[in-house]
Amino acid sequence: MILSNDKILVIDYGSQYTQLIARRIRELQTFCEVIPFNKINKKILNDKALSGIILSGGPNSVKDKKSPKLDSKILNLGIPILGICYGLQLICKEFKGKVGQSKLREYGHSIITVKRKSLLFKKVKTKNQVWMSHGDHIEKKPYGFVITSLSSEKVIASIENLDKNLFGLQFHPEVYHSLEGKKILSNFLFIICKIKNKFKLENFLSVKVKTLRVKLKNKKVICGLSGGVDSTVTAFLLHKAVQNNLFCIFVDHGLLRLNESKEVENTFKTKFGKNFKKIEASNIFLKKLKKIKDPEKKRKIIGKTFIEVFEKEAKKIKGVEYLAQGTLYPDIIESIPFFGGPTAKIKSHHNVGGLPKKMKLKIIEPLKELFKDEVRNLGGKLKINSELLNRHPFPGPGLAIRIPGEVDKHKIDILQRVDKIYIEYLKNNMIYDKIWQAFAVLLPVKSVGVMGDERTYNYTISLRAVTSVDGMTADFYMFNKTQLTNISKEIISQVKEVNRVLFDFTSKPPGTIEWE
Ligand code: XMP
């Protein structure tokens, strides 16, 4: 749908880095799509906007008979192809080279030396650090190809066949540790594939609004709001396209941050007026969560209740044909079974994206081509308040999964007050933007303390703060002693139900970001 943009197709063979390739290409303002190797079809390959193809890495060995193959239709297109790692080995095999597995397996950092002038290495240093991650490598170069670089272990690091427009890298240019990787990818895009029409958010916005208008005409659309970035940007974008035909429903499950429900209401009431409806449903959720301790049960109850409440309300709006969802591109990639995101199996995720199929509404996902930071930028162009856009991610089941064990109104109230103190400290001390996600967890543990001359017996809080790129992996953020001391002091002095503060220094894996 991105009309005039030139496009790069990334064919995925199962590499853990495929999303990163797509990310880098977007950073270079080029539109790209990731498609698993077994979903490639004529329509995809005949797309007039297609300017180049990247074959990703993958966990298999091309020597294995059952490993994924390179479809000859792809090679016959005549457009530039860059094979990365497994992708390179596929090209090698196709043109009668030899792939082997020797003692010289290279994993991690390696230094390559450019041996021959190559468009891929234009303005790239002769010697540079790259990231290798595969056991197989080329033993004999394929017919018609030249070797353009070697690793310090004398492994062939890159080959090319200019006549056929085929290029291959044994290393991963998409990984940060490949110091000139981005330059190499940029050479592929702009010198080899000759990309001209760059992907610009301004264009995306105007084109998207126009196509939504054409598609939706005067049909009614409903949108579930969570107060988060994705659903907010979806709603603002749709509003620009269909104005009063957009109806927004915000289910307040009572598990939001302090004052958040009011803030969401204020933002949307002003913008959408009567077409915005807030449903106060905290009592329904609390009742259903009573005596439930198991994390998965909690998640499922919240998910199901959310759908029931939303559905009931949506039915009151007559003649609705579409349901808008804030699905992002990484959600699409992860939900394709072949890609299999690990987190989905660990926790059943719930968000406004999981609304019911049985509602028989047509789904519309206007952000599905975008990454999170692009959605934030788009939100800026739609004039959404920057504080809302730059908020840390917040899970659909809300504070319920930050209160291990049974959830009740009293505990939610304590956690909301603690969370506010913690987050305000981070904001006031300019730490908030350095952290990907920070929150407090109320533990079901009471301990003895002393305040003044009094014995206390109160709750324990654990502080979580992580850095991450996409939430799939994370590292804990290291506060200094003064910061930890001040946060702990502020919480204990202002929230009388808490007398002990812990700091969670677990990375993901082995931990997850949320506690439940
Ligand atoms: P975990 O705990 O799986 O969390 O390491 C990874 C990221 O996902 C967020 N998260 C959710 N987001 N619905 C959401 O919309 C959910 O059910 C959900 N569970 C976790 C979590 O906050 C973190 O950013």
Coordinates of C-alpha atoms and ligand atoms in Angstrom, one line a residue:
M1 CA 0.0 0.0 0.0
I2 CA 3.0 2.3 0.4
L3 CA 2.5 3.4 -3.2
S4 CA 5.5 5.0 -4.7
N5 CA 8.2 3.8 -2.3
D6 CA 10.9 1.6 -3.7
K7 CA 10.8 -1.6 -1.8
I8 CA 13.3 -4.2 -0.5
L9 CA 12.1 -7.7 0.2
V10 CA 13.8 -9.5 3.0
I11 CA 13.3 -13.3 2.6
D12 CA 13.5 -14.9 6.0
Y13 CA 15.2 -18.3 6.5
G14 CA 14.7 -18.2 10.3
S15 CA 17.6 -16.1 11.5
Q16 CA 17.4 -14.5 14.9
Y17 CA 18.6 -11.3 13.2
T18 CA 15.9 -11.0 10.4
Q19 CA 14.0 -8.3 12.2
L20 CA 17.2 -6.4 12.7
I21 CA 17.8 -6.4 9.0
A22 CA 14.4 -4.8 8.5
R23 CA 15.2 -2.3 11.2
R24 CA 18.4 -1.2 9.6
I25 CA 16.8 -0.8 6.2
R26 CA 14.1 1.4 7.8
E27 CA 16.8 3.4 9.5
L28 CA 18.1 4.0 6.0
Q29 CA 14.6 5.4 5.1
T30 CA 13.8 2.5 2.8
F31 CA 10.6 0.6 2.8
C32 CA 11.0 -3.1 3.3
E33 CA 8.9 -6.2 4.0
V34 CA 9.9 -9.4 5.7
I35 CA 8.4 -12.6 4.2
P36 CA 9.2 -16.1 5.3
F37 CA 10.8 -18.2 2.5
N38 CA 7.9 -20.5 2.3
K39 CA 5.3 -17.7 1.8
I40 CA 7.0 -16.2 -1.3
N41 CA 4.6 -16.1 -4.3
K42 CA 4.3 -14.6 -7.7
K43 CA 2.4 -11.5 -6.6
I44 CA 5.2 -10.6 -4.1
L45 CA 7.9 -11.1 -6.7
N46 CA 6.1 -9.2 -9.5
D47 CA 5.6 -6.1 -7.4
K48 CA 6.8 -3.2 -9.5
A49 CA 8.2 -1.4 -6.5
L50 CA 10.6 -4.3 -5.7
S51 CA 14.1 -2.9 -6.1
G52 CA 16.2 -5.5 -4.3
I53 CA 16.1 -8.7 -2.3
I54 CA 17.9 -9.8 0.9
L55 CA 18.2 -13.4 1.8
S56 CA 18.5 -13.7 5.5
G57 CA 20.7 -16.0 7.6
G58 CA 19.2 -19.0 9.2
P59 CA 19.9 -21.9 11.6
N60 CA 20.1 -24.6 9.0
S61 CA 23.0 -25.9 6.9
V62 CA 22.5 -25.9 3.1
K63 CA 24.2 -29.3 3.1
D64 CA 21.2 -30.7 4.9
K65 CA 18.8 -32.2 2.4
K66 CA 15.8 -30.9 4.3
S67 CA 17.0 -27.3 4.6
P68 CA 15.1 -24.4 3.0
K69 CA 16.0 -23.9 -0.7
L70 CA 16.4 -20.9 -2.9
D71 CA 13.5 -20.6 -5.4
S72 CA 14.9 -20.2 -8.9
K73 CA 12.1 -17.7 -9.6
I74 CA 13.9 -15.3 -7.2
L75 CA 17.2 -15.6 -9.0
N76 CA 15.5 -15.1 -12.4
L77 CA 14.0 -11.7 -11.5
G78 CA 17.2 -9.9 -12.5
I79 CA 17.0 -7.5 -9.6
P80 CA 20.0 -7.2 -7.1
I81 CA 20.1 -9.9 -4.4
L82 CA 22.2 -9.9 -1.3
G83 CA 22.6 -13.1 0.6
I84 CA 23.6 -12.9 4.3
C85 CA 25.2 -15.9 5.9
Y86 CA 22.8 -18.7 5.1
G87 CA 21.6 -16.6 2.2
L88 CA 25.1 -16.4 0.9
Q89 CA 25.5 -20.2 1.2
L90 CA 22.3 -20.7 -0.8
I91 CA 23.6 -18.6 -3.6
C92 CA 26.9 -20.5 -3.4
K93 CA 25.2 -23.9 -3.7
E94 CA 23.0 -22.7 -6.5
F95 CA 26.0 -21.7 -8.6
K96 CA 28.0 -24.9 -8.0
G97 CA 30.3 -23.6 -5.3
K98 CA 31.2 -25.7 -2.3
V99 CA 30.0 -25.1 1.3
G100 CA 31.8 -26.8 4.1
Q101 CA 32.0 -27.0 7.8
S102 CA 35.6 -26.8 8.9
K103 CA 37.5 -26.4 12.2
L104 CA 37.7 -22.8 11.4
R105 CA 34.2 -22.1 12.7
E106 CA 33.9 -18.4 13.3
Y107 CA 31.4 -17.0 15.9
G108 CA 31.4 -13.5 17.2
H109 CA 33.9 -10.7 16.3
S110 CA 36.1 -11.1 13.3
I111 CA 38.3 -8.8 11.2
I112 CA 37.8 -8.9 7.5
T113 CA 40.1 -7.5 4.8
V114 CA 38.6 -6.1 1.6
K115 CA 40.6 -7.7 -1.3
R116 CA 38.9 -6.2 -4.3
K117 CA 37.1 -3.1 -5.3
S118 CA 33.4 -3.7 -4.7
L119 CA 30.3 -1.5 -4.8
L120 CA 29.2 -3.1 -1.5
F121 CA 32.4 -1.9 0.2
K122 CA 32.5 1.7 -1.3
K123 CA 33.9 4.0 1.3
V124 CA 34.3 1.1 3.8
K125 CA 37.7 0.7 5.4
T126 CA 39.9 -2.0 4.0
K127 CA 40.1 -3.7 7.4
N128 CA 37.1 -3.8 9.6
Q129 CA 35.4 -5.6 12.4
V130 CA 32.3 -7.7 11.6
W131 CA 30.0 -10.2 13.4
M132 CA 30.1 -13.8 12.3
S133 CA 27.6 -16.3 13.4
H134 CA 27.6 -19.6 11.5
G135 CA 29.4 -22.9 11.3
D136 CA 29.3 -23.3 7.5
H137 CA 31.3 -21.2 5.1
I138 CA 32.3 -21.2 1.4
E139 CA 35.1 -23.7 0.6
K140 CA 35.1 -23.2 -3.1
K141 CA 33.7 -20.0 -4.6
P142 CA 30.7 -20.5 -7.0
Y143 CA 31.1 -20.3 -10.7
G144 CA 31.2 -16.8 -12.1
F145 CA 31.8 -15.1 -8.7
V146 CA 34.8 -13.2 -7.4
I147 CA 36.0 -13.0 -3.8
T148 CA 35.8 -9.5 -2.4
S149 CA 36.9 -10.0 1.2
L150 CA 38.5 -12.5 3.5
S151 CA 38.4 -12.9 7.3
S152 CA 41.5 -13.0 9.4
E153 CA 41.1 -16.8 9.4
K154 CA 41.2 -16.7 5.6
V155 CA 37.5 -17.7 5.4
I156 CA 35.7 -16.1 2.4
A157 CA 33.8 -13.2 3.9
S158 CA 32.1 -11.9 0.7
I159 CA 31.6 -12.7 -3.0
E160 CA 29.8 -11.1 -5.9
N161 CA 28.8 -11.6 -9.5
L162 CA 28.2 -8.2 -11.0
D163 CA 26.8 -9.6 -14.2
K164 CA 24.1 -11.4 -12.4
N165 CA 23.7 -8.7 -9.7
L166 CA 24.3 -11.2 -6.9
F167 CA 26.2 -10.4 -3.7
G168 CA 26.9 -12.4 -0.6
L169 CA 28.3 -11.8 2.9
Q170 CA 29.4 -14.5 5.3
F171 CA 29.0 -12.0 8.2
H172 CA 26.0 -10.1 9.6
P173 CA 26.1 -6.4 8.5
E174 CA 22.8 -5.8 10.4
V175 CA 24.4 -6.5 13.8
Y176 CA 25.8 -3.5 15.7
H177 CA 29.1 -5.3 16.2
S178 CA 29.7 -5.1 12.4
L179 CA 31.1 -1.6 12.7
E180 CA 30.6 -0.7 9.0
G181 CA 27.6 -2.9 8.5
K182 CA 25.2 0.0 8.0
K183 CA 27.4 1.5 5.4
I184 CA 27.5 -1.8 3.6
L185 CA 23.7 -2.1 3.7
S186 CA 23.4 1.5 2.5
N187 CA 25.7 0.8 -0.4
F188 CA 23.5 -2.2 -1.3
L189 CA 20.3 0.0 -1.2
F190 CA 21.5 3.2 -2.8
I191 CA 24.3 2.2 -5.1
I192 CA 23.4 -1.3 -6.1
C193 CA 19.6 -1.3 -5.9
K194 CA 19.5 2.4 -6.8
I195 CA 16.7 3.2 -4.3
K196 CA 15.3 6.7 -5.0
N197 CA 11.9 7.0 -3.5
K198 CA 12.7 6.9 0.2
F199 CA 10.2 6.0 2.9
K200 CA 9.1 9.2 4.6
L201 CA 6.6 9.4 7.4
E202 CA 5.1 12.6 6.0
N203 CA 4.3 10.7 2.8
F204 CA 3.1 7.7 4.8
L205 CA 0.7 9.9 6.7
S206 CA -0.8 11.6 3.7
V207 CA -1.0 8.5 1.6
K208 CA -2.5 6.5 4.5
V209 CA -5.2 9.0 5.2
K210 CA -6.1 9.1 1.5
T211 CA -6.3 5.3 1.2
L212 CA -8.3 5.0 4.4
R213 CA -10.8 7.5 3.1
V214 CA -11.2 5.5 -0.1
K215 CA -11.4 2.2 1.7
L216 CA -13.7 3.2 4.5
K217 CA -15.9 5.7 2.6
N218 CA -18.7 6.6 5.0
K219 CA -18.5 3.3 7.0
K220 CA -18.4 3.4 10.7
V221 CA -15.2 2.2 12.5
I222 CA -14.7 1.4 16.2
C223 CA -11.4 1.5 18.0
G224 CA -10.5 0.1 21.5
L225 CA -8.3 2.5 23.4
S226 CA -5.9 1.4 26.1
G227 CA -4.2 4.8 26.8
G228 CA -1.0 3.4 25.2
V229 CA 0.8 4.8 22.2
D230 CA -0.3 2.3 19.5
S231 CA -4.1 2.5 20.0
T232 CA -3.8 6.3 20.5
V233 CA -2.0 6.9 17.2
T234 CA -4.3 4.5 15.5
A235 CA -7.3 6.5 16.7
F236 CA -5.8 9.9 15.8
L237 CA -4.9 8.6 12.3
L238 CA -8.3 7.2 11.7
H239 CA -10.0 10.3 13.0
K240 CA -8.0 12.3 10.4
A241 CA -9.4 10.0 7.7
V242 CA -13.0 9.5 8.7
Q243 CA -13.7 12.1 11.4
N244 CA -17.1 11.4 13.0
N245 CA -17.4 7.9 11.7
L246 CA -14.8 6.9 14.2
F247 CA -16.1 5.7 17.6
C248 CA -13.6 5.1 20.4
I249 CA -14.2 2.8 23.4
F250 CA -12.0 3.0 26.5
V251 CA -12.5 0.2 28.9
D252 CA -11.2 1.3 32.3
H253 CA -10.4 -2.0 34.1
G254 CA -9.2 -0.2 37.2
L255 CA -5.7 -1.6 36.7
L256 CA -4.1 1.5 35.2
R257 CA -1.5 3.9 36.7
L258 CA -2.6 6.6 39.1
N259 CA -4.8 9.2 37.4
E260 CA -4.3 7.6 34.0
S261 CA -7.9 6.9 33.4
K262 CA -8.7 10.5 33.9
E263 CA -5.8 11.6 31.6
V264 CA -7.0 9.3 28.8
E265 CA -10.5 10.6 29.2
N266 CA -9.4 14.2 29.0
T267 CA -7.2 13.6 25.9
F268 CA -10.0 11.8 24.0
K269 CA -13.0 13.7 25.2
T270 CA -11.5 16.9 23.8
K271 CA -10.6 15.3 20.5
F272 CA -13.6 13.0 19.8
G273 CA -16.4 14.5 21.9
K274 CA -19.5 12.3 21.9
N275 CA -17.7 9.6 19.8
F276 CA -15.5 8.7 22.8
K277 CA -17.0 6.4 25.4
K278 CA -15.3 5.5 28.7
I279 CA -16.6 2.3 30.4
E280 CA -16.0 2.2 34.1
A281 CA -15.6 -1.5 34.6
S282 CA -13.1 -1.8 37.5
N283 CA -15.7 -3.5 39.8
I284 CA -16.4 -6.2 37.2
F285 CA -12.7 -6.9 36.8
L286 CA -12.0 -7.0 40.6
K287 CA -14.9 -9.3 41.2
K288 CA -13.7 -11.7 38.6
L289 CA -10.1 -11.6 39.9
K290 CA -11.1 -12.3 43.5
K291 CA -9.1 -15.2 45.1
I292 CA -7.3 -15.8 41.8
K293 CA -3.5 -16.2 42.4
D294 CA -2.3 -18.0 39.3
P295 CA -0.6 -15.5 36.8
E296 CA -2.0 -17.2 33.7
K297 CA -5.5 -17.4 35.1
K298 CA -5.3 -13.7 36.0
R299 CA -4.2 -12.9 32.4
K300 CA -6.9 -15.0 30.9
I301 CA -9.7 -13.6 33.1
I302 CA -8.6 -10.0 32.3
G303 CA -8.4 -10.7 28.6
K304 CA -11.8 -12.4 28.5
T305 CA -13.5 -9.8 30.6
F306 CA -12.1 -7.0 28.5
I307 CA -13.6 -8.6 25.4
E308 CA -17.0 -9.1 27.0
V309 CA -17.2 -5.5 28.2
F310 CA -15.9 -4.1 24.9
E311 CA -18.3 -6.2 22.9
K312 CA -21.3 -5.3 24.9
E313 CA -20.5 -1.6 24.4
A314 CA -19.6 -1.9 20.7
K315 CA -23.0 -3.5 19.9
K316 CA -24.7 -0.4 21.1
I317 CA -23.2 1.5 18.2
K318 CA -25.4 0.7 15.2
G319 CA -24.0 -0.1 11.7
V320 CA -20.4 -0.5 12.5
E321 CA -18.4 -2.3 9.9
Y322 CA -14.8 -2.0 10.9
L323 CA -12.7 -2.6 14.0
A324 CA -9.4 -0.7 14.1
Q325 CA -6.4 -2.3 15.8
G326 CA -3.0 -0.8 16.7
T327 CA -1.0 -3.8 15.4
L328 CA 2.6 -2.9 14.6
Y329 CA 5.0 -4.6 12.2
P330 CA 7.0 -6.6 14.9
D331 CA 3.6 -8.0 16.0
I332 CA 3.0 -9.2 12.5
I333 CA 6.4 -10.8 12.1
E334 CA 6.2 -12.5 15.5
S335 CA 2.7 -13.8 14.9
I336 CA 3.7 -15.7 11.8
P337 CA 4.1 -19.3 13.1
F338 CA 7.4 -19.7 11.2
F339 CA 9.0 -16.8 13.2
G340 CA 7.6 -18.0 16.5
G341 CA 8.4 -15.3 19.0
P342 CA 9.5 -16.9 22.3
T343 CA 7.5 -14.6 24.7
A344 CA 4.1 -15.6 23.3
K345 CA 4.6 -19.1 24.6
I346 CA 5.6 -18.0 28.0
K347 CA 2.7 -15.7 28.8
S348 CA -0.6 -15.3 27.1
H349 CA -0.5 -11.7 26.0
H350 CA -3.5 -9.5 26.1
N351 CA -4.0 -6.2 24.5
V352 CA -6.6 -4.3 22.5
G353 CA -5.2 -6.1 19.4
G354 CA -6.7 -9.4 20.6
L355 CA -10.3 -8.5 20.1
P356 CA -12.9 -11.1 19.1
K357 CA -13.1 -12.6 15.7
K358 CA -16.8 -13.5 16.4
M359 CA -17.7 -9.8 16.4
K360 CA -17.8 -10.2 12.6
L361 CA -16.2 -6.9 12.0
K362 CA -13.6 -6.3 9.3
I363 CA -10.3 -5.6 10.8
I364 CA -8.3 -2.5 9.9
E365 CA -4.7 -2.1 11.0
P366 CA -3.3 1.2 9.8
L367 CA 0.0 0.9 11.6
K368 CA 0.9 -2.6 10.5
E369 CA 3.9 -1.5 8.4
L370 CA 5.5 0.5 11.1
F371 CA 8.0 -0.1 14.0
K372 CA 7.4 1.4 17.4
D373 CA 9.7 4.4 17.0
E374 CA 8.1 5.2 13.7
V375 CA 4.7 5.1 15.4
R376 CA 5.9 7.6 18.0
N377 CA 7.2 9.9 15.2
L378 CA 3.9 9.6 13.4
G379 CA 2.1 10.4 16.7
G380 CA 4.2 13.6 16.8
K381 CA 3.0 14.5 13.3
L382 CA -0.6 14.0 14.4
K383 CA 0.1 16.4 17.3
I384 CA -0.3 13.9 20.1
N385 CA 1.1 15.1 23.4
S386 CA 4.8 14.0 23.5
E387 CA 4.6 12.9 27.1
L388 CA 2.0 10.3 26.1
L389 CA 4.0 9.3 23.1
N390 CA 7.2 8.7 25.0
R391 CA 5.7 6.8 27.9
H392 CA 7.2 3.5 28.8
P393 CA 5.3 0.4 27.5
F394 CA 2.4 -0.7 29.7
P395 CA 0.9 -4.2 29.5
G396 CA -2.7 -4.8 28.7
P397 CA -3.4 -6.6 32.0
G398 CA -2.0 -3.6 33.8
L399 CA -1.0 -3.5 37.5
A400 CA -2.6 -7.0 38.0
I401 CA 0.6 -8.6 36.7
R402 CA 2.7 -6.4 39.0
I403 CA 0.9 -7.7 42.1
P404 CA 2.0 -11.3 42.4
G405 CA -0.8 -13.3 44.0
E406 CA -4.3 -12.1 44.7
V407 CA -5.2 -8.6 43.5
D408 CA -7.5 -6.3 45.4
K409 CA -8.4 -2.6 45.5
H410 CA -6.2 -1.9 48.5
K411 CA -3.1 -3.4 46.8
I412 CA -3.8 -1.6 43.6
D413 CA -4.1 1.7 45.5
I414 CA -0.7 1.1 47.2
L415 CA 1.0 0.2 44.0
Q416 CA -0.4 3.2 42.1
R417 CA 1.0 5.6 44.7
V418 CA 4.4 3.9 44.8
D419 CA 4.6 3.8 41.0
K420 CA 3.8 7.5 40.7
I421 CA 6.7 8.4 43.2
Y422 CA 9.1 6.1 41.4
I423 CA 8.3 7.3 37.9
E424 CA 8.2 11.0 38.9
Y425 CA 11.7 10.6 40.5
L426 CA 13.0 9.2 37.2
K427 CA 11.4 12.0 35.2
N428 CA 12.6 14.8 37.6
N429 CA 16.1 13.4 37.5
M430 CA 16.3 12.9 33.7
I431 CA 16.6 9.2 34.0
Y432 CA 13.2 8.2 32.5
D433 CA 14.3 8.5 28.8
K434 CA 17.4 6.4 29.4
I435 CA 15.3 3.5 30.5
W436 CA 13.1 1.3 28.2
Q437 CA 10.6 0.4 30.9
A438 CA 10.5 1.0 34.7
F439 CA 7.8 0.1 37.2
A440 CA 7.3 -1.1 40.7
V441 CA 6.0 -4.5 41.8
L442 CA 4.1 -5.0 45.1
L443 CA 5.2 -8.3 46.6
P444 CA 2.8 -10.4 48.7
V445 CA 5.3 -10.3 51.5
K446 CA 5.2 -8.3 54.7
S447 CA 8.3 -7.8 56.8
V448 CA 9.3 -6.2 60.1
G449 CA 10.9 -2.7 60.2
V450 CA 11.3 0.2 62.5
M451 CA 10.2 3.8 61.9
G452 CA 11.0 6.4 64.6
D453 CA 10.6 4.3 67.7
E454 CA 7.8 2.2 66.3
R455 CA 7.8 -1.4 65.0
T456 CA 6.3 -1.7 61.5
Y457 CA 5.0 -4.8 59.7
N458 CA 4.4 -3.7 56.1
Y459 CA 4.6 -4.6 52.4
T460 CA 7.7 -5.0 50.2
I461 CA 8.2 -3.3 46.9
S462 CA 10.6 -4.4 44.2
L463 CA 11.8 -1.9 41.6
R464 CA 12.2 -2.9 38.0
A465 CA 14.1 -0.9 35.4
V466 CA 15.3 -2.3 32.1
T467 CA 17.0 -1.3 29.0
S468 CA 15.9 -3.0 25.8
V469 CA 15.4 -2.5 22.0
D470 CA 12.2 -4.4 21.6
G471 CA 11.3 -6.1 24.9
M472 CA 12.3 -9.5 23.6
T473 CA 15.6 -9.4 25.5
A474 CA 16.4 -6.9 28.3
D475 CA 19.2 -5.9 30.7
F476 CA 18.5 -4.3 34.1
Y477 CA 19.3 -0.6 34.4
M478 CA 22.0 0.1 37.0
F479 CA 21.0 3.0 39.3
N480 CA 23.8 4.5 41.5
K481 CA 23.6 4.3 45.2
T482 CA 22.3 7.8 45.7
Q483 CA 19.5 7.2 43.2
L484 CA 18.4 3.9 44.9
T485 CA 18.6 5.5 48.3
N486 CA 16.4 8.5 47.3
I487 CA 13.8 6.4 45.5
S488 CA 13.6 4.0 48.5
K489 CA 13.4 6.9 51.0
E490 CA 10.7 8.7 49.1
I491 CA 8.5 5.6 48.7
I492 CA 8.8 4.5 52.4
S493 CA 8.3 8.0 53.7
Q494 CA 5.2 8.7 51.5
V495 CA 3.5 5.3 51.4
K496 CA 2.8 4.1 54.9
E497 CA 1.9 0.6 53.8
V498 CA 5.4 -0.1 52.6
N499 CA 8.5 -0.5 54.7
R500 CA 11.0 -2.3 52.5
V501 CA 12.2 -1.6 48.9
L502 CA 14.2 -4.1 46.8
F503 CA 15.9 -3.8 43.5
D504 CA 15.4 -6.4 40.8
F505 CA 18.7 -7.0 38.9
T506 CA 17.5 -9.9 36.6
S507 CA 18.1 -9.7 32.9
K508 CA 15.7 -11.2 30.3
P509 CA 16.4 -14.0 29.8
P510 CA 16.4 -15.7 32.3
G511 CA 13.7 -13.4 33.8
T512 CA 10.9 -11.8 32.0
I513 CA 10.3 -8.0 32.2
E514 CA 7.0 -8.2 34.0
W515 CA 6.8 -10.4 37.1
E516 CA 3.8 -12.4 35.9
Ligands
XMP1 P1 7.6 -9.8 29.3 O1 7.1 -9.8 30.7 O2 7.0 -10.9 28.5 O3 7.2 -8.4 28.6 O4 9.1 -9.9 29.3 C1 7.7 -8.0 27.4 C2 7.1 -6.6 27.1 O5 5.7 -6.9 26.8 C3 4.8 -6.2 27.8 N1 3.7 -7.0 28.1 C4 2.5 -6.9 27.5 N2 2.0 -6.0 26.6 N3 -0.1 -7.1 26.7 C5 0.7 -6.1 26.3 O6 0.2 -5.2 25.5 C6 0.3 -8.0 27.6 O7 -0.4 -8.9 28.0 C7 1.7 -7.9 28.0 N4 2.5 -8.7 28.8 C8 3.7 -8.1 28.9 C9 5.7 -5.9 29.0 O8 5.2 -4.8 29.7 C10 7.1 -5.7 28.3 O9 7.1 -4.4 27.8

